[in-house]
């Protein structure tokens, strides 16, 4: 009973894993070009995912461990694209020498391979292994700033809580297996008879374990500390790719098992707590972290409706990721060589100094708040609410809507600060504007960062005007 | 054909010229001439049109088109001028022309003359619109534009601190009446599915309530009790404006509207009874208040209130013709009186009779004008007022027999009030004449100023004299109808136009004439026995009451103004402390909740791990209990 | 009650008891040693259940490698062995959570399996495990290789003290970084990026955990 | 075909204008913005009776890019385009403190896109999208160029109105989920939606639009926003943005959920009447010029909402013309208030007085605008208010009609109070020596003055096209 392997189907994974190896080889052979190789490989992965026809493989009977679909291809491509983007964003930091370039790129591309696996995973084991592959390199990447205040605690928090979450997820998978004997996603069913409760709790634990990954409340405690302690590019990856992995895992479970109430509870808690706490943040990355906690709530809200909501959840996740990436990219660009996000007050007047960066941040924040000109975000919000109302979860749609209002309060606070006039300094000077400019120079933005930001922003704008492209890919 | 063209032009020309005049730059020399030209031209053209129409028209002219359609209700831009309305229009135009010409002299040093003249033109046009409208909405347009113009013109004088308040009062009090007017119109229209007056008049049953509501508007515009309080205060406006408001436009509009809609009013006894009570009260109230005023213009103002009582009284007893006839003569003599009063004020620099006296010798023309005007006002035969007042009293006496549209008691009430009014009017008219023109000239010594705080008037240098030609000629022109208009009742054409009964000088004139002599005589006797003393002193303790207009201002303040203000305060408080506080409170509560939650998240790692596991446990238990997979 | 039952009960009691001691002990070395006992008892449980491969992996990896590594790490980083204050935390929340989890799972299993007897499944021999792993679960197994490789590389990075400090930009300033030296910063707005105190403790604390994670997955 | 091009151009021109403006140097940018706005006006005026544009945009969400213009939206479209031109022109002359005029002009154009889109959209979701477009630019305008408390005011504005528009979103999808389409032309007359759905959806719509309109007691964002906003912001806000609420209520509330509207009409009417009276009473006690005018909007929109609530043809027509009239008159009022405030450097009524002594023409215009705003017959404001009352009577709501009419009298009261304080009496120090009206100001104001008169004298301009279109959107009594 050996499984047949269709290597063509596995092309995206090969590309991803190959990228990791390529980076390693480059590092060994040349000691340079690692970043370039990483970006190149990741881009190749994107194309492999998008342009290879998706099909199943690793099948026993009709149950497959590798399930190809255009949705999986899209998600895998997204992982790869995010990896490429994050690599580009780290160019500045790596040039400054905060981490060994080769290892950094290698770890990130390994994570990408995990992500690709998750996207195509057809059974719980592959899914969890893929998730771990996605996450484990990140423990190390987060810890790279361990010499700075917060860096080590970020890594330790992330690590410990992730381990706990994996344990819970594994326990859940085990319980579910006991109850139903199924591990393949397509065969998942609810427990019957006296195994009902076992199956139920197994499902719940599985959900809880995966919910850690997307930092859903009450399983979110790691996210703010970790994001804030991690280098910004890594935080970017955490809040986008890592979250996407969690969403895929959750969706896989939710699609087959009825988890409405627990998803609803999680969603309500997540968005409400996330938004409320975000209101009071003073550090940029913490704010983004809490906002992304809240966004996770919007993402999982449609999952309460089961398989009917999966498409909406993915759509939201994709739009969210685009916008979140742009937001983090701007933070990277604005902060220059500083690896942390700084306080929100550090961004005062930044939009006046740097028009394009300001505009990009406003675009992404508007989108995250679900308002034009961030059309992508608007459509994301519309999708979620439409899907919830369609499936009879009207009250949950109401909660989402209410939270959108709370969220705007902090997004707009930051966005307005970008254009706020400079604070008067204590001493009197002839031209405070000049002094301000002298103390807040326009930091040079590395070309790679600019490129990543431009591509991200362009994608956010294009998909804002043409969201149907994403829906089409997701629905097949 | 020509009538159809001219009818819309009658109000149209002054309105248009008024609007053009408003665009003129105020102040300079050039615009002043242009403004005077526009103003006078507007009035003159309107007069010309009116005359042509009077000559041409023998049956009512009707012309109109659809203006706009609201649902199934059509508002039409339609005009209708019957012979009666034409005479009113004629009166309006004559008075307006006189006022315009007179104003050129009266406001010769006012930099804001240009808008003033334009507003007078608008005012005239609006009144003509009321007169000629055949659609209630169109009528309302004129009705309200008049209100706005009265506001602007009363508040014109910059030197009078009370002018703005008086202007606001005039506008707001009449506007309160207009609430009723609008509702009444709406009610009528909704019931009858039309705004056109001719169609409405053909409508059989109308709501009494609707007519009562319209009556409220009439009371506001025509200064009927209890909405008369604005009129005496409106004296703060320039004197020509007082002439315009009192004689031909504003106050006449109410009476005219009742006249126009009289068939509807006649259908409802209740309405007429209310109108009768209102008229009687107004008549006596105005007359009594006029007895104790020291301000020349205020005497005239209160006399207007009283005379309006005669008109509405005539309407109440079912004699619209008498009302309209009195309206016409009143227009003539009241305009005359006000313009003459303006001449006096110009000459002596004060409004107060206690500072006048002996003006007869210095201002002969004005004196004659006053004699004619006051005679007509008091109803001295054969001046105009005599005939028309007689008509009203005869109609009231006739109504006491019952059988008319109004109940008999209304007839009695109006008749008695009218008779009493005759005596009182004669009394105060005599008092005014004596105190102003007879006695010795009060020289402007130091004590001339004592007790007065109106340093706002510039005291003209030199002795008082008759006004310059531009102001004198209007007086002379207006004196003619004030004397002769009463005889128009003998013209069959005029009579048929107003549907007036032929005058019959029977026994009924004895009582009023006696009362007239009693009133005038007692006033003269008082003045004669104690020279230099105000005859009003004889009123004793009633004098301050009368002088204050029965303190109705205070009553109004107490019953309406203060409650509204208190309500406004309460609502604002509600708005700020409850509605807005709820909104702000939501914000702050949310933020506070955020602070609490953020504080809860500052736990160290081990505790966070425990909390997270606790959360997992909780959700697991929850799942088991709820039965997720149920 | 068969012998197997008795063994299961006894080993379970040992595992739970020593596990409690791991948590409650205030001396870290003792806690480590109790962990050995607990993990060993669990290996025994696996053996009784017939899962021989799992049992030996438990002994080799956990009892042998992980715990030993842990003890080494503790000895290297915390020279004075004895009660340490930061292990002595208020235990109530943890107790509630831990107890809750235990009770909850117990209730769940009791509910599911009641007192029904089951036939033993085929023993978890190495051969069976191998067949299953390379027959049905090839994909996760292969992906695991990426995971392990990245864990390896990660462990190396974390163990290198020179990583995480800014290295001089090549070219204009080819000088070696000296501990405590201030890096020239391109912009004035660079608060604390170049602070460079030697602070080995977090790094070394993380090491054993890293290993554990690597093997655990 | 040409009509479709025009329709798209109505939206594309200002959008392109905003982009171009944002990239040009300061003064050129402001002039360019005005040119684009003027072009948009020309196109908007000529877009009358152009056929619908309908493209599939996002099939998954059922969004059709369905634009169309009819008698209901046309006057508002033209009004929007006109006010935008005036605001842009005004900005060329005077940039309020706080930021560059270029950005302000660009934002004004973006606002125009949103507002025009809302009026033109014939698809529920598209309507919602455009409805949201205006939020952030308006926030930016208030927060960037506003008065001393601009931040709090802007935040309140944006959060409050967003709360309203998310309700709209919920309502939209309640309808779409039940009907399976979001095309308004297919949804007219209720499209067979169940009564419950209609009631739920209408409640959501009514709340959403009531916030936007705003209807008392959901109005508290308005005074703050108006008081702090720069002149052009206030003009656009009061002139056209509030109309999005009332327009939505007519087009969607009545058109899509007629039974719901019928069910709730009594409540809506009661609130509308309460708004009229409360707005007027509050105005009586205001001490700040712009705040007073802002509150007056609450009262005026109360009349509009009363007209809509009656669900009679006359009432809805009254609401339509009331909308347009309020846009014109309040736009003018805010321009004038801005002019006074800019000159006096205070909006406190206690510090203002004697305007007619120092600036007679400005005082005259203020008087004109106030008198127009209090509903003087013959000027634009009259029709909406009077016929809302007529419609209420028609519907049989005597009490409402009476209260509304009394509210009308109160309106006169507070405007008179305002005029008395502002224009009469001796000139205060704040108003002495102020400059005369400039040519640009005349340019910006005169169209509004002319329109006030024109709409007042020829209301058929607005109403005749609307009457035919009303029949196509829903059943009216």
PDB file of N, CA and C in Angstrom, chain D residues 122 124 175 179 181-193 198 250-259 469-475:
ATOM      1  N   UNK D 122     -27.432  52.823  -8.756  1.00  0.00           N
ATOM      2  CA  UNK D 122     -28.710  52.133  -8.810  1.00  0.00           C
ATOM      3  C   UNK D 122     -28.542  50.696  -8.351  1.00  0.00           C
ATOM      4  N   UNK D 124     -27.664  48.523  -4.770  1.00  0.00           N
ATOM      5  CA  UNK D 124     -27.610  48.739  -3.325  1.00  0.00           C
ATOM      6  C   UNK D 124     -26.189  48.739  -2.794  1.00  0.00           C
ATOM      7  N   UNK D 175     -31.455  42.775   2.703  1.00  0.00           N
ATOM      8  CA  UNK D 175     -32.282  42.803   1.496  1.00  0.00           C
ATOM      9  C   UNK D 175     -31.701  41.881   0.426  1.00  0.00           C
ATOM     10  N   UNK D 179     -33.584  38.912  -1.330  1.00  0.00           N
ATOM     11  CA  UNK D 179     -34.094  39.117  -2.683  1.00  0.00           C
ATOM     12  C   UNK D 179     -33.211  38.467  -3.739  1.00  0.00           C
ATOM     13  N   UNK D 181     -30.861  39.842  -5.294  1.00  0.00           N
ATOM     14  CA  UNK D 181     -30.287  40.816  -6.212  1.00  0.00           C
ATOM     15  C   UNK D 181     -30.091  42.112  -5.467  1.00  0.00           C
ATOM     16  N   UNK D 182     -29.182  42.916  -5.976  1.00  0.00           N
ATOM     17  CA  UNK D 182     -28.992  44.201  -5.320  1.00  0.00           C
ATOM     18  C   UNK D 182     -29.305  45.335  -6.280  1.00  0.00           C
ATOM     19  N   UNK D 183     -29.900  44.969  -7.399  1.00  0.00           N
ATOM     20  CA  UNK D 183     -30.203  45.999  -8.375  1.00  0.00           C
ATOM     21  C   UNK D 183     -31.485  46.732  -7.988  1.00  0.00           C
ATOM     22  N   UNK D 184     -31.364  48.032  -7.813  1.00  0.00           N
ATOM     23  CA  UNK D 184     -32.508  48.755  -7.293  1.00  0.00           C
ATOM     24  C   UNK D 184     -33.681  48.749  -8.263  1.00  0.00           C
ATOM     25  N   UNK D 185     -33.358  48.699  -9.557  1.00  0.00           N
ATOM     26  CA  UNK D 185     -34.478  48.734 -10.491  1.00  0.00           C
ATOM     27  C   UNK D 185     -35.307  47.464 -10.374  1.00  0.00           C
ATOM     28  N   UNK D 186     -34.656  46.369  -9.954  1.00  0.00           N
ATOM     29  CA  UNK D 186     -35.421  45.140  -9.774  1.00  0.00           C
ATOM     30  C   UNK D 186     -36.060  45.104  -8.397  1.00  0.00           C
ATOM     31  N   UNK D 187     -35.507  45.903  -7.486  1.00  0.00           N
ATOM     32  CA  UNK D 187     -36.005  45.860  -6.117  1.00  0.00           C
ATOM     33  C   UNK D 187     -37.129  46.858  -5.869  1.00  0.00           C
ATOM     34  N   UNK D 188     -37.445  47.663  -6.869  1.00  0.00           N
ATOM     35  CA  UNK D 188     -38.461  48.684  -6.646  1.00  0.00           C
ATOM     36  C   UNK D 188     -39.774  48.042  -6.224  1.00  0.00           C
ATOM     37  N   UNK D 189     -40.534  48.768  -5.471  1.00  0.00           N
ATOM     38  CA  UNK D 189     -41.820  48.298  -4.960  1.00  0.00           C
ATOM     39  C   UNK D 189     -41.688  47.093  -4.048  1.00  0.00           C
ATOM     40  N   UNK D 190     -40.507  46.912  -3.486  1.00  0.00           N
ATOM     41  CA  UNK D 190     -40.377  45.842  -2.507  1.00  0.00           C
ATOM     42  C   UNK D 190     -39.981  44.499  -3.077  1.00  0.00           C
ATOM     43  N   UNK D 191     -40.183  44.302  -4.359  1.00  0.00           N
ATOM     44  CA  UNK D 191     -39.710  43.100  -5.040  1.00  0.00           C
ATOM     45  C   UNK D 191     -40.101  41.826  -4.319  1.00  0.00           C
ATOM     46  N   UNK D 192     -41.262  41.808  -3.751  1.00  0.00           N
ATOM     47  CA  UNK D 192     -41.749  40.592  -3.139  1.00  0.00           C
ATOM     48  C   UNK D 192     -41.034  40.162  -1.873  1.00  0.00           C
ATOM     49  N   UNK D 193     -40.342  41.060  -1.245  1.00  0.00           N
ATOM     50  CA  UNK D 193     -39.708  40.724   0.024  1.00  0.00           C
ATOM     51  C   UNK D 193     -40.797  40.526   1.079  1.00  0.00           C
ATOM     52  N   UNK D 198     -38.732  43.251   5.241  1.00  0.00           N
ATOM     53  CA  UNK D 198     -38.827  44.678   4.936  1.00  0.00           C
ATOM     54  C   UNK D 198     -38.759  45.515   6.204  1.00  0.00           C
ATOM     55  N   UNK D 250     -35.435  57.938   0.621  1.00  0.00           N
ATOM     56  CA  UNK D 250     -36.448  57.920  -0.437  1.00  0.00           C
ATOM     57  C   UNK D 250     -36.178  56.763  -1.385  1.00  0.00           C
ATOM     58  N   UNK D 251     -34.946  56.732  -1.885  1.00  0.00           N
ATOM     59  CA  UNK D 251     -34.617  55.769  -2.929  1.00  0.00           C
ATOM     60  C   UNK D 251     -34.639  54.339  -2.402  1.00  0.00           C
ATOM     61  N   UNK D 252     -34.091  54.135  -1.231  1.00  0.00           N
ATOM     62  CA  UNK D 252     -33.978  52.771  -0.722  1.00  0.00           C
ATOM     63  C   UNK D 252     -35.068  52.480   0.306  1.00  0.00           C
ATOM     64  N   UNK D 253     -35.211  53.393   1.272  1.00  0.00           N
ATOM     65  CA  UNK D 253     -36.187  53.141   2.325  1.00  0.00           C
ATOM     66  C   UNK D 253     -37.571  52.929   1.750  1.00  0.00           C
ATOM     67  N   UNK D 254     -38.000  53.875   0.947  1.00  0.00           N
ATOM     68  CA  UNK D 254     -39.346  53.774   0.393  1.00  0.00           C
ATOM     69  C   UNK D 254     -39.362  52.873  -0.826  1.00  0.00           C
ATOM     70  N   UNK D 255     -38.305  52.985  -1.642  1.00  0.00           N
ATOM     71  CA  UNK D 255     -38.302  52.241  -2.891  1.00  0.00           C
ATOM     72  C   UNK D 255     -38.172  50.748  -2.687  1.00  0.00           C
ATOM     73  N   UNK D 256     -37.247  50.350  -1.816  1.00  0.00           N
ATOM     74  CA  UNK D 256     -36.946  48.925  -1.706  1.00  0.00           C
ATOM     75  C   UNK D 256     -37.787  48.255  -0.622  1.00  0.00           C
ATOM     76  N   UNK D 257     -38.047  48.984   0.447  1.00  0.00           N
ATOM     77  CA  UNK D 257     -38.797  48.359   1.533  1.00  0.00           C
ATOM     78  C   UNK D 257     -40.059  49.175   1.844  1.00  0.00           C
ATOM     79  N   UNK D 258     -40.968  49.215   0.873  1.00  0.00           N
ATOM     80  CA  UNK D 258     -42.147  50.067   1.085  1.00  0.00           C
ATOM     81  C   UNK D 258     -42.998  49.632   2.268  1.00  0.00           C
ATOM     82  N   UNK D 259     -43.134  48.327   2.440  1.00  0.00           N
ATOM     83  CA  UNK D 259     -43.970  47.886   3.552  1.00  0.00           C
ATOM     84  C   UNK D 259     -43.338  48.245   4.883  1.00  0.00           C
ATOM     85  N   UNK D 469     -40.431  60.371 -11.937  1.00  0.00           N
ATOM     86  CA  UNK D 469     -39.538  59.321 -11.461  1.00  0.00           C
ATOM     87  C   UNK D 469     -40.061  58.663 -10.204  1.00  0.00           C
ATOM     88  N   UNK D 470     -40.814  59.423  -9.412  1.00  0.00           N
ATOM     89  CA  UNK D 470     -41.273  58.861  -8.148  1.00  0.00           C
ATOM     90  C   UNK D 470     -42.105  57.607  -8.384  1.00  0.00           C
ATOM     91  N   UNK D 471     -42.868  57.641  -9.436  1.00  0.00           N
ATOM     92  CA  UNK D 471     -43.733  56.499  -9.694  1.00  0.00           C
ATOM     93  C   UNK D 471     -42.909  55.253  -9.963  1.00  0.00           C
ATOM     94  N   UNK D 472     -41.687  55.444 -10.450  1.00  0.00           N
ATOM     95  CA  UNK D 472     -40.898  54.275 -10.830  1.00  0.00           C
ATOM     96  C   UNK D 472     -40.190  53.650  -9.646  1.00  0.00           C
ATOM     97  N   UNK D 473     -40.084  54.333  -8.537  1.00  0.00           N
ATOM     98  CA  UNK D 473     -39.323  53.712  -7.442  1.00  0.00           C
ATOM     99  C   UNK D 473     -40.205  53.049  -6.410  1.00  0.00           C
ATOM    100  N   UNK D 474     -41.399  53.506  -6.227  1.00  0.00           N
ATOM    101  CA  UNK D 474     -42.172  52.839  -5.203  1.00  0.00           C
ATOM    102  C   UNK D 474     -43.585  53.338  -5.139  1.00  0.00           C
ATOM    103  N   UNK D 475     -44.336  52.638  -4.295  1.00  0.00           N
ATOM    104  CA  UNK D 475     -45.743  52.981  -4.158  1.00  0.00           C
ATOM    105  C   UNK D 475     -45.879  54.101  -3.141  1.00  0.00           C
TER     106      UNK D 475
END
